[in-house]
Amino acid sequence: MNFESLHKKIIQTKNAKLFEIGRSFFSQSIYCLFVGNPNGEKILLSAGIHAREYISSLFLLKLAYSMVEEKKLGIYFLPLLNPDGVRIALDGISWLEKKEQERLTKINKGNDFSLWKANGRGVDLNVNFDALWGQGKFNIRQPSSQNYIGPFANSEPETQSILRFLKELNLEISLSFHSKGEVIYYGFEKYGKNLKNDKKIAKALSKGNGYKIVKTKNSAGGLSDWINLKLKKSAFTIELGEESLTHPIGEKYLNGIYEKNKNCIQIISKFL
Ligand SMILES: [Zn+2]
């Protein structure tokens, strides 16, 4: 797969409403696919925030296709939150200007970008959000292929686009898909009162996909962290694919991942 074929899968999705929520550092579209009832309760599902984890984008698109007949819920799919990073992980950097190629090669310490996680600036978007920003265990403070928190909270155009979208959405539950390890993370540290209910939801999700549930720890600045902390809403991070698989997880594992997780929307909808 290359970036072009992934992009086509997003923009050619039938029977879903496609719109742009913002642009990336290199000015690529960040898309939302909406299916269901605009007046229904709102669920957000997102993927592709970590570049090399683009199997999550393929999973989410497959899930979106399966939901186009939905009548009750309002389901927002953000299949590719980090288009620059995913394009770098899939295609390398030849599509960029020479100056940018040199900068990224230096950050990456080499020419193989297949394990790149960050955005086009070298910021890890899932530690860039204003949710105890800079307090995560694995945070680092200079541009890197992973774990760099950015110069300040919400510094990245991708982060800002997602936040602008979220602040208007009035969502009830969010699932953020990553890879790998078959884990469901719930309950950010400073997120008190809904914790019991969220553990119940996590358990129900676990019954569906067989993944283990783990209370979030050592995390900060993540999308789910931000939704827990700032919106006080249920948000889960789901790590797709067995731990024994290597990054980036290949397309041949997509069907297996999909089969385990295809009921996740039905499961969370019982808690609305
Ligand atoms: Zn990830």
mmCIF file of C-alpha atoms and ligand atoms in Angstrom:
data_model
loop_
_atom_site.group_PDB
_atom_site.id
_atom_site.type_symbol
_atom_site.label_atom_id
_atom_site.label_comp_id
_atom_site.label_asym_id
_atom_site.label_seq_id
_atom_site.Cartn_x
_atom_site.Cartn_y
_atom_site.Cartn_z
ATOM 1 C CA MET A 1 0.000 0.000 0.000
ATOM 2 C CA ASN A 2 1.077 3.590 -0.638
ATOM 3 C CA PHE A 3 -0.363 6.851 0.654
ATOM 4 C CA GLU A 4 -2.296 7.511 -2.551
ATOM 5 C CA SER A 5 -4.287 4.284 -2.215
ATOM 6 C CA LEU A 6 -5.062 5.013 1.460
ATOM 7 C CA HIS A 7 -6.151 8.550 0.546
ATOM 8 C CA LYS A 8 -8.443 7.161 -2.180
ATOM 9 C CA LYS A 9 -10.060 4.782 0.286
ATOM 10 C CA ILE A 10 -10.955 7.783 2.457
ATOM 11 C CA ILE A 11 -12.259 10.173 -0.185
ATOM 12 C CA GLN A 12 -14.150 7.531 -2.160
ATOM 13 C CA THR A 13 -16.110 6.148 0.759
ATOM 14 C CA LYS A 14 -19.692 5.805 -0.435
ATOM 15 C CA ASN A 15 -22.712 6.832 1.619
ATOM 16 C CA ALA A 16 -20.723 8.749 4.193
ATOM 17 C CA LYS A 17 -20.505 12.505 4.445
ATOM 18 C CA LEU A 18 -16.901 13.587 3.923
ATOM 19 C CA PHE A 19 -15.513 16.871 5.186
ATOM 20 C CA GLU A 20 -12.216 18.405 6.187
ATOM 21 C CA ILE A 21 -11.629 19.370 9.824
ATOM 22 C CA GLY A 22 -8.306 21.069 9.155
ATOM 23 C CA ARG A 23 -4.906 20.753 7.555
ATOM 24 C CA SER A 24 -1.615 19.187 8.557
ATOM 25 C CA PHE A 25 1.802 20.867 8.828
ATOM 26 C CA PHE A 26 2.392 20.115 5.125
ATOM 27 C CA SER A 27 -1.140 21.283 4.347
ATOM 28 C CA GLN A 28 -2.725 17.896 3.702
ATOM 29 C CA SER A 29 -6.415 17.421 4.517
ATOM 30 C CA ILE A 30 -7.493 15.906 7.809
ATOM 31 C CA TYR A 31 -10.792 14.257 6.985
ATOM 32 C CA CYS A 32 -13.895 13.333 8.883
ATOM 33 C CA LEU A 33 -16.395 10.774 7.633
ATOM 34 C CA PHE A 34 -19.844 11.065 9.146
ATOM 35 C CA VAL A 35 -22.501 8.386 9.072
ATOM 36 C CA GLY A 36 -25.845 8.105 10.815
ATOM 37 C CA ASN A 37 -28.192 10.629 12.334
ATOM 38 C CA PRO A 38 -26.953 14.230 12.777
ATOM 39 C CA ASN A 39 -29.321 14.560 15.751
ATOM 40 C CA GLY A 40 -28.293 11.252 17.309
ATOM 41 C CA GLU A 41 -25.923 10.784 20.208
ATOM 42 C CA LYS A 42 -22.395 11.440 19.065
ATOM 43 C CA ILE A 43 -19.601 8.923 18.977
ATOM 44 C CA LEU A 44 -16.098 9.710 17.796
ATOM 45 C CA LEU A 45 -13.688 7.104 16.451
ATOM 46 C CA SER A 46 -10.192 8.091 15.424
ATOM 47 C CA ALA A 47 -7.081 6.460 14.010
ATOM 48 C CA GLY A 48 -3.778 7.129 12.316
ATOM 49 C CA ILE A 49 -2.416 9.628 14.842
ATOM 50 C CA HIS A 50 0.813 7.619 15.056
ATOM 51 C CA ALA A 51 2.302 7.310 11.597
ATOM 52 C CA ARG A 52 3.516 3.711 11.550
ATOM 53 C CA GLU A 53 0.199 2.547 13.036
ATOM 54 C CA TYR A 54 -1.724 3.102 9.790
ATOM 55 C CA ILE A 55 -3.303 -0.346 10.117
ATOM 56 C CA SER A 56 -5.647 1.515 12.505
ATOM 57 C CA SER A 57 -6.735 3.773 9.593
ATOM 58 C CA LEU A 58 -7.533 0.764 7.412
ATOM 59 C CA PHE A 59 -9.459 -0.782 10.288
ATOM 60 C CA LEU A 60 -11.463 2.393 10.875
ATOM 61 C CA LEU A 61 -12.379 2.744 7.197
ATOM 62 C CA LYS A 62 -13.603 -0.849 7.128
ATOM 63 C CA LEU A 63 -15.663 -0.109 10.220
ATOM 64 C CA ALA A 64 -17.068 3.064 8.640
ATOM 65 C CA TYR A 65 -18.160 1.129 5.511
ATOM 66 C CA SER A 66 -19.971 -1.338 7.766
ATOM 67 C CA MET A 67 -21.956 1.452 9.457
ATOM 68 C CA VAL A 68 -23.283 3.415 6.476
ATOM 69 C CA GLU A 69 -26.837 2.196 7.140
ATOM 70 C CA GLU A 70 -26.818 3.522 10.718
ATOM 71 C CA LYS A 71 -29.999 5.458 11.533
ATOM 72 C CA LYS A 72 -29.814 6.247 15.249
ATOM 73 C CA LEU A 73 -26.347 7.335 16.291
ATOM 74 C CA GLY A 74 -24.225 10.137 14.900
ATOM 75 C CA ILE A 75 -20.851 8.537 14.193
ATOM 76 C CA TYR A 76 -17.797 10.612 13.343
ATOM 77 C CA PHE A 77 -14.789 8.774 11.947
ATOM 78 C CA LEU A 78 -11.407 10.506 11.826
ATOM 79 C CA PRO A 79 -9.457 7.811 9.976
ATOM 80 C CA LEU A 80 -6.191 9.670 9.444
ATOM 81 C CA LEU A 81 -5.308 12.268 12.061
ATOM 82 C CA ASN A 82 -1.659 12.442 11.005
ATOM 83 C CA PRO A 83 -1.632 12.450 7.184
ATOM 84 C CA ASP A 84 1.936 13.798 6.895
ATOM 85 C CA GLY A 85 3.372 11.190 9.250
ATOM 86 C CA VAL A 86 1.516 8.324 7.616
ATOM 87 C CA ARG A 87 2.643 9.487 4.180
ATOM 88 C CA ILE A 88 6.235 9.609 5.450
ATOM 89 C CA ALA A 89 5.959 6.114 6.962
ATOM 90 C CA LEU A 90 4.388 4.684 3.794
ATOM 91 C CA ASP A 91 6.165 6.552 0.988
ATOM 92 C CA GLY A 92 9.315 8.023 2.531
ATOM 93 C CA ILE A 93 10.171 11.691 2.055
ATOM 94 C CA SER A 94 10.773 12.137 -1.697
ATOM 95 C CA TRP A 95 7.470 14.083 -2.009
ATOM 96 C CA LEU A 96 8.890 16.863 0.167
ATOM 97 C CA GLU A 97 11.176 19.791 -0.631
ATOM 98 C CA LYS A 98 14.905 19.201 -0.317
ATOM 99 C CA LYS A 99 15.199 21.344 2.815
ATOM 100 C CA GLU A 100 12.452 19.382 4.559
ATOM 101 C CA GLN A 101 13.996 16.088 3.446
ATOM 102 C CA GLU A 102 17.286 17.074 5.067
ATOM 103 C CA ARG A 103 15.602 18.193 8.286
ATOM 104 C CA LEU A 104 13.589 14.965 8.597
ATOM 105 C CA THR A 105 16.542 12.710 7.741
ATOM 106 C CA LYS A 106 18.497 14.371 10.540
ATOM 107 C CA ILE A 107 15.643 13.950 13.027
ATOM 108 C CA ASN A 108 15.150 10.337 11.941
ATOM 109 C CA LYS A 109 18.898 9.610 12.031
ATOM 110 C CA GLY A 110 18.649 7.810 8.707
ATOM 111 C CA ASN A 111 16.690 7.221 5.518
ATOM 112 C CA ASP A 112 14.338 4.443 6.587
ATOM 113 C CA PHE A 113 11.102 6.106 7.701
ATOM 114 C CA SER A 114 8.994 2.949 8.017
ATOM 115 C CA LEU A 115 8.918 3.216 11.828
ATOM 116 C CA TRP A 116 8.171 6.962 11.942
ATOM 117 C CA LYS A 117 5.464 7.860 14.502
ATOM 118 C CA ALA A 118 5.488 11.657 14.600
ATOM 119 C CA ASN A 119 3.964 14.341 12.354
ATOM 120 C CA GLY A 120 5.833 16.255 9.649
ATOM 121 C CA ARG A 121 7.589 18.456 12.193
ATOM 122 C CA GLY A 122 8.844 15.595 14.339
ATOM 123 C CA VAL A 123 6.208 16.077 17.055
ATOM 124 C CA ASP A 124 4.378 13.050 18.453
ATOM 125 C CA LEU A 125 0.779 14.249 18.199
ATOM 126 C CA ASN A 126 -0.476 11.914 20.900
ATOM 127 C CA VAL A 127 1.632 13.684 23.541
ATOM 128 C CA ASN A 128 0.966 17.198 22.243
ATOM 129 C CA PHE A 129 -2.495 17.803 23.731
ATOM 130 C CA ASP A 130 -3.078 20.100 26.671
ATOM 131 C CA ALA A 131 -3.730 17.328 29.229
ATOM 132 C CA LEU A 132 -0.935 17.331 31.823
ATOM 133 C CA TRP A 133 1.281 18.124 28.835
ATOM 134 C CA GLY A 134 4.951 17.295 29.440
ATOM 135 C CA GLN A 135 4.293 14.986 32.396
ATOM 136 C CA GLY A 136 4.296 11.679 30.532
ATOM 137 C CA LYS A 137 6.851 9.041 31.354
ATOM 138 C CA PHE A 138 8.345 8.701 27.885
ATOM 139 C CA ASN A 139 8.189 12.374 26.874
ATOM 140 C CA ILE A 140 11.190 13.865 25.141
ATOM 141 C CA ARG A 141 11.960 17.486 24.385
ATOM 142 C CA GLN A 142 13.495 17.676 20.946
ATOM 143 C CA PRO A 143 12.138 16.709 17.524
ATOM 144 C CA SER A 144 12.201 12.964 17.016
ATOM 145 C CA SER A 145 10.531 10.127 15.155
ATOM 146 C CA GLN A 146 8.529 9.546 18.364
ATOM 147 C CA ASN A 147 7.678 10.912 21.839
ATOM 148 C CA TYR A 148 8.537 14.597 21.264
ATOM 149 C CA ILE A 149 5.876 16.674 23.032
ATOM 150 C CA GLY A 150 6.315 19.782 20.863
ATOM 151 C CA PRO A 151 7.460 23.286 21.878
ATOM 152 C CA PHE A 152 4.223 23.900 23.822
ATOM 153 C CA ALA A 153 0.872 22.191 24.400
ATOM 154 C CA ASN A 154 -1.397 22.074 21.321
ATOM 155 C CA SER A 155 1.431 23.479 19.198
ATOM 156 C CA GLU A 156 0.686 21.427 16.083
ATOM 157 C CA PRO A 157 -1.798 22.247 13.313
ATOM 158 C CA GLU A 158 -3.152 18.689 13.523
ATOM 159 C CA THR A 159 -3.736 18.990 17.299
ATOM 160 C CA GLN A 160 -5.399 22.372 16.825
ATOM 161 C CA SER A 161 -7.655 21.009 14.072
ATOM 162 C CA ILE A 162 -8.817 18.111 16.235
ATOM 163 C CA LEU A 163 -9.463 20.381 19.219
ATOM 164 C CA ARG A 164 -11.421 22.907 17.183
ATOM 165 C CA PHE A 165 -13.557 20.049 15.919
ATOM 166 C CA LEU A 166 -14.000 18.440 19.357
ATOM 167 C CA LYS A 167 -14.992 21.668 21.075
ATOM 168 C CA GLU A 168 -18.037 21.967 18.807
ATOM 169 C CA LEU A 169 -18.955 18.309 18.666
ATOM 170 C CA ASN A 170 -20.587 17.566 22.038
ATOM 171 C CA LEU A 171 -19.507 13.940 21.901
ATOM 172 C CA GLU A 172 -20.468 11.191 24.348
ATOM 173 C CA ILE A 173 -17.830 8.501 23.847
ATOM 174 C CA SER A 174 -14.563 8.323 21.967
ATOM 175 C CA LEU A 175 -12.431 5.399 20.842
ATOM 176 C CA SER A 176 -8.889 6.086 19.611
ATOM 177 C CA PHE A 177 -7.272 3.267 17.669
ATOM 178 C CA HIS A 178 -3.559 2.563 17.744
ATOM 179 C CA SER A 179 -1.382 -0.495 17.363
ATOM 180 C CA LYS A 180 -0.212 -2.793 18.888
ATOM 181 C CA GLY A 181 -0.632 -5.124 21.889
ATOM 182 C CA GLU A 182 -4.377 -5.932 22.172
ATOM 183 C CA VAL A 183 -4.991 -3.564 25.069
ATOM 184 C CA ILE A 184 -7.883 -1.253 25.996
ATOM 185 C CA TYR A 185 -6.733 1.750 28.045
ATOM 186 C CA TYR A 186 -9.284 3.639 30.105
ATOM 187 C CA GLY A 187 -9.383 6.274 32.858
ATOM 188 C CA PHE A 188 -6.738 8.994 32.717
ATOM 189 C CA GLU A 189 -5.067 9.771 36.088
ATOM 190 C CA LYS A 190 -6.826 12.994 37.094
ATOM 191 C CA TYR A 191 -10.216 11.911 35.804
ATOM 192 C CA GLY A 192 -12.354 11.047 38.802
ATOM 193 C CA LYS A 193 -16.056 10.586 38.820
ATOM 194 C CA ASN A 194 -16.784 8.623 35.667
ATOM 195 C CA LEU A 195 -14.078 6.086 36.286
ATOM 196 C CA LYS A 196 -16.369 3.309 37.497
ATOM 197 C CA ASN A 197 -18.643 3.612 34.502
ATOM 198 C CA ASP A 198 -15.665 3.718 32.149
ATOM 199 C CA LYS A 199 -14.269 0.537 33.630
ATOM 200 C CA LYS A 200 -17.619 -1.097 32.867
ATOM 201 C CA ILE A 201 -17.458 0.098 29.268
ATOM 202 C CA ALA A 202 -13.858 -1.106 28.962
ATOM 203 C CA LYS A 203 -14.900 -4.509 30.294
ATOM 204 C CA ALA A 204 -17.737 -4.730 27.779
ATOM 205 C CA LEU A 205 -15.334 -3.818 24.952
ATOM 206 C CA SER A 206 -12.945 -6.458 26.235
ATOM 207 C CA LYS A 207 -15.685 -9.054 26.142
ATOM 208 C CA GLY A 208 -16.126 -8.206 22.471
ATOM 209 C CA ASN A 209 -12.517 -8.237 21.299
ATOM 210 C CA GLY A 210 -10.745 -10.345 23.918
ATOM 211 C CA TYR A 211 -8.243 -7.570 24.645
ATOM 212 C CA LYS A 212 -7.052 -6.890 28.179
ATOM 213 C CA ILE A 213 -8.105 -3.724 29.987
ATOM 214 C CA VAL A 214 -5.523 -1.495 31.638
ATOM 215 C CA LYS A 215 -6.038 1.726 33.576
ATOM 216 C CA THR A 216 -4.100 4.475 31.803
ATOM 217 C CA LYS A 217 -0.780 5.258 33.454
ATOM 218 C CA ASN A 218 2.424 7.120 32.522
ATOM 219 C CA SER A 219 0.407 8.932 29.885
ATOM 220 C CA ALA A 220 -0.020 12.668 29.287
ATOM 221 C CA GLY A 221 -0.945 14.871 26.387
ATOM 222 C CA GLY A 222 -2.880 12.182 24.530
ATOM 223 C CA LEU A 223 -6.155 12.599 22.689
ATOM 224 C CA SER A 224 -8.029 10.247 25.038
ATOM 225 C CA ASP A 225 -6.342 11.961 27.992
ATOM 226 C CA TRP A 226 -7.626 15.322 26.768
ATOM 227 C CA ILE A 227 -11.201 14.074 26.267
ATOM 228 C CA ASN A 228 -11.201 12.528 29.757
ATOM 229 C CA LEU A 229 -9.676 15.547 31.440
ATOM 230 C CA LYS A 230 -11.189 18.500 29.603
ATOM 231 C CA LEU A 231 -14.522 17.225 28.281
ATOM 232 C CA LYS A 232 -15.067 14.800 31.203
ATOM 233 C CA LYS A 233 -16.259 12.235 28.699
ATOM 234 C CA SER A 234 -15.494 8.556 28.256
ATOM 235 C CA ALA A 235 -12.495 7.962 26.012
ATOM 236 C CA PHE A 236 -10.610 4.756 25.365
ATOM 237 C CA THR A 237 -7.380 3.985 23.564
ATOM 238 C CA ILE A 238 -7.413 0.624 21.849
ATOM 239 C CA GLU A 239 -4.188 -1.019 20.705
ATOM 240 C CA LEU A 240 -5.022 -3.207 17.709
ATOM 241 C CA GLY A 241 -3.058 -6.325 16.814
ATOM 242 C CA GLU A 242 -1.152 -8.887 18.787
ATOM 243 C CA GLU A 243 1.969 -7.755 20.613
ATOM 244 C CA SER A 244 4.050 -10.351 18.745
ATOM 245 C CA LEU A 245 3.453 -8.577 15.407
ATOM 246 C CA THR A 246 6.083 -6.099 14.232
ATOM 247 C CA HIS A 247 5.542 -2.458 13.276
ATOM 248 C CA PRO A 248 4.176 -1.490 10.860
ATOM 249 C CA ILE A 249 1.450 -4.135 10.952
ATOM 250 C CA GLY A 250 0.781 -5.367 7.409
ATOM 251 C CA GLU A 251 -2.554 -5.343 5.594
ATOM 252 C CA LYS A 252 -2.771 -9.133 5.732
ATOM 253 C CA TYR A 253 -3.637 -8.829 9.426
ATOM 254 C CA LEU A 254 -6.496 -6.402 8.802
ATOM 255 C CA ASN A 255 -9.284 -8.967 8.528
ATOM 256 C CA GLY A 256 -8.289 -10.675 11.775
ATOM 257 C CA ILE A 257 -8.180 -7.320 13.570
ATOM 258 C CA TYR A 258 -11.493 -6.303 12.042
ATOM 259 C CA GLU A 259 -13.234 -9.531 13.059
ATOM 260 C CA LYS A 260 -12.245 -9.048 16.691
ATOM 261 C CA ASN A 261 -13.259 -5.393 16.832
ATOM 262 C CA LYS A 262 -16.163 -5.008 14.415
ATOM 263 C CA ASN A 263 -18.775 -4.788 17.185
ATOM 264 C CA CYS A 264 -17.150 -1.983 19.152
ATOM 265 C CA ILE A 265 -19.768 0.629 18.150
ATOM 266 C CA GLN A 266 -22.695 -1.613 19.096
ATOM 267 C CA ILE A 267 -20.986 -2.301 22.435
ATOM 268 C CA ILE A 268 -20.416 1.329 23.411
ATOM 269 C CA SER A 269 -23.838 2.379 22.167
ATOM 270 C CA LYS A 270 -25.368 0.367 25.017
ATOM 271 C CA PHE A 271 -23.817 2.831 27.455
ATOM 272 C CA LEU A 272 -25.260 5.971 25.907
HETATM 273 ZN ZN ZN B 1 0.053 4.737 18.980
#
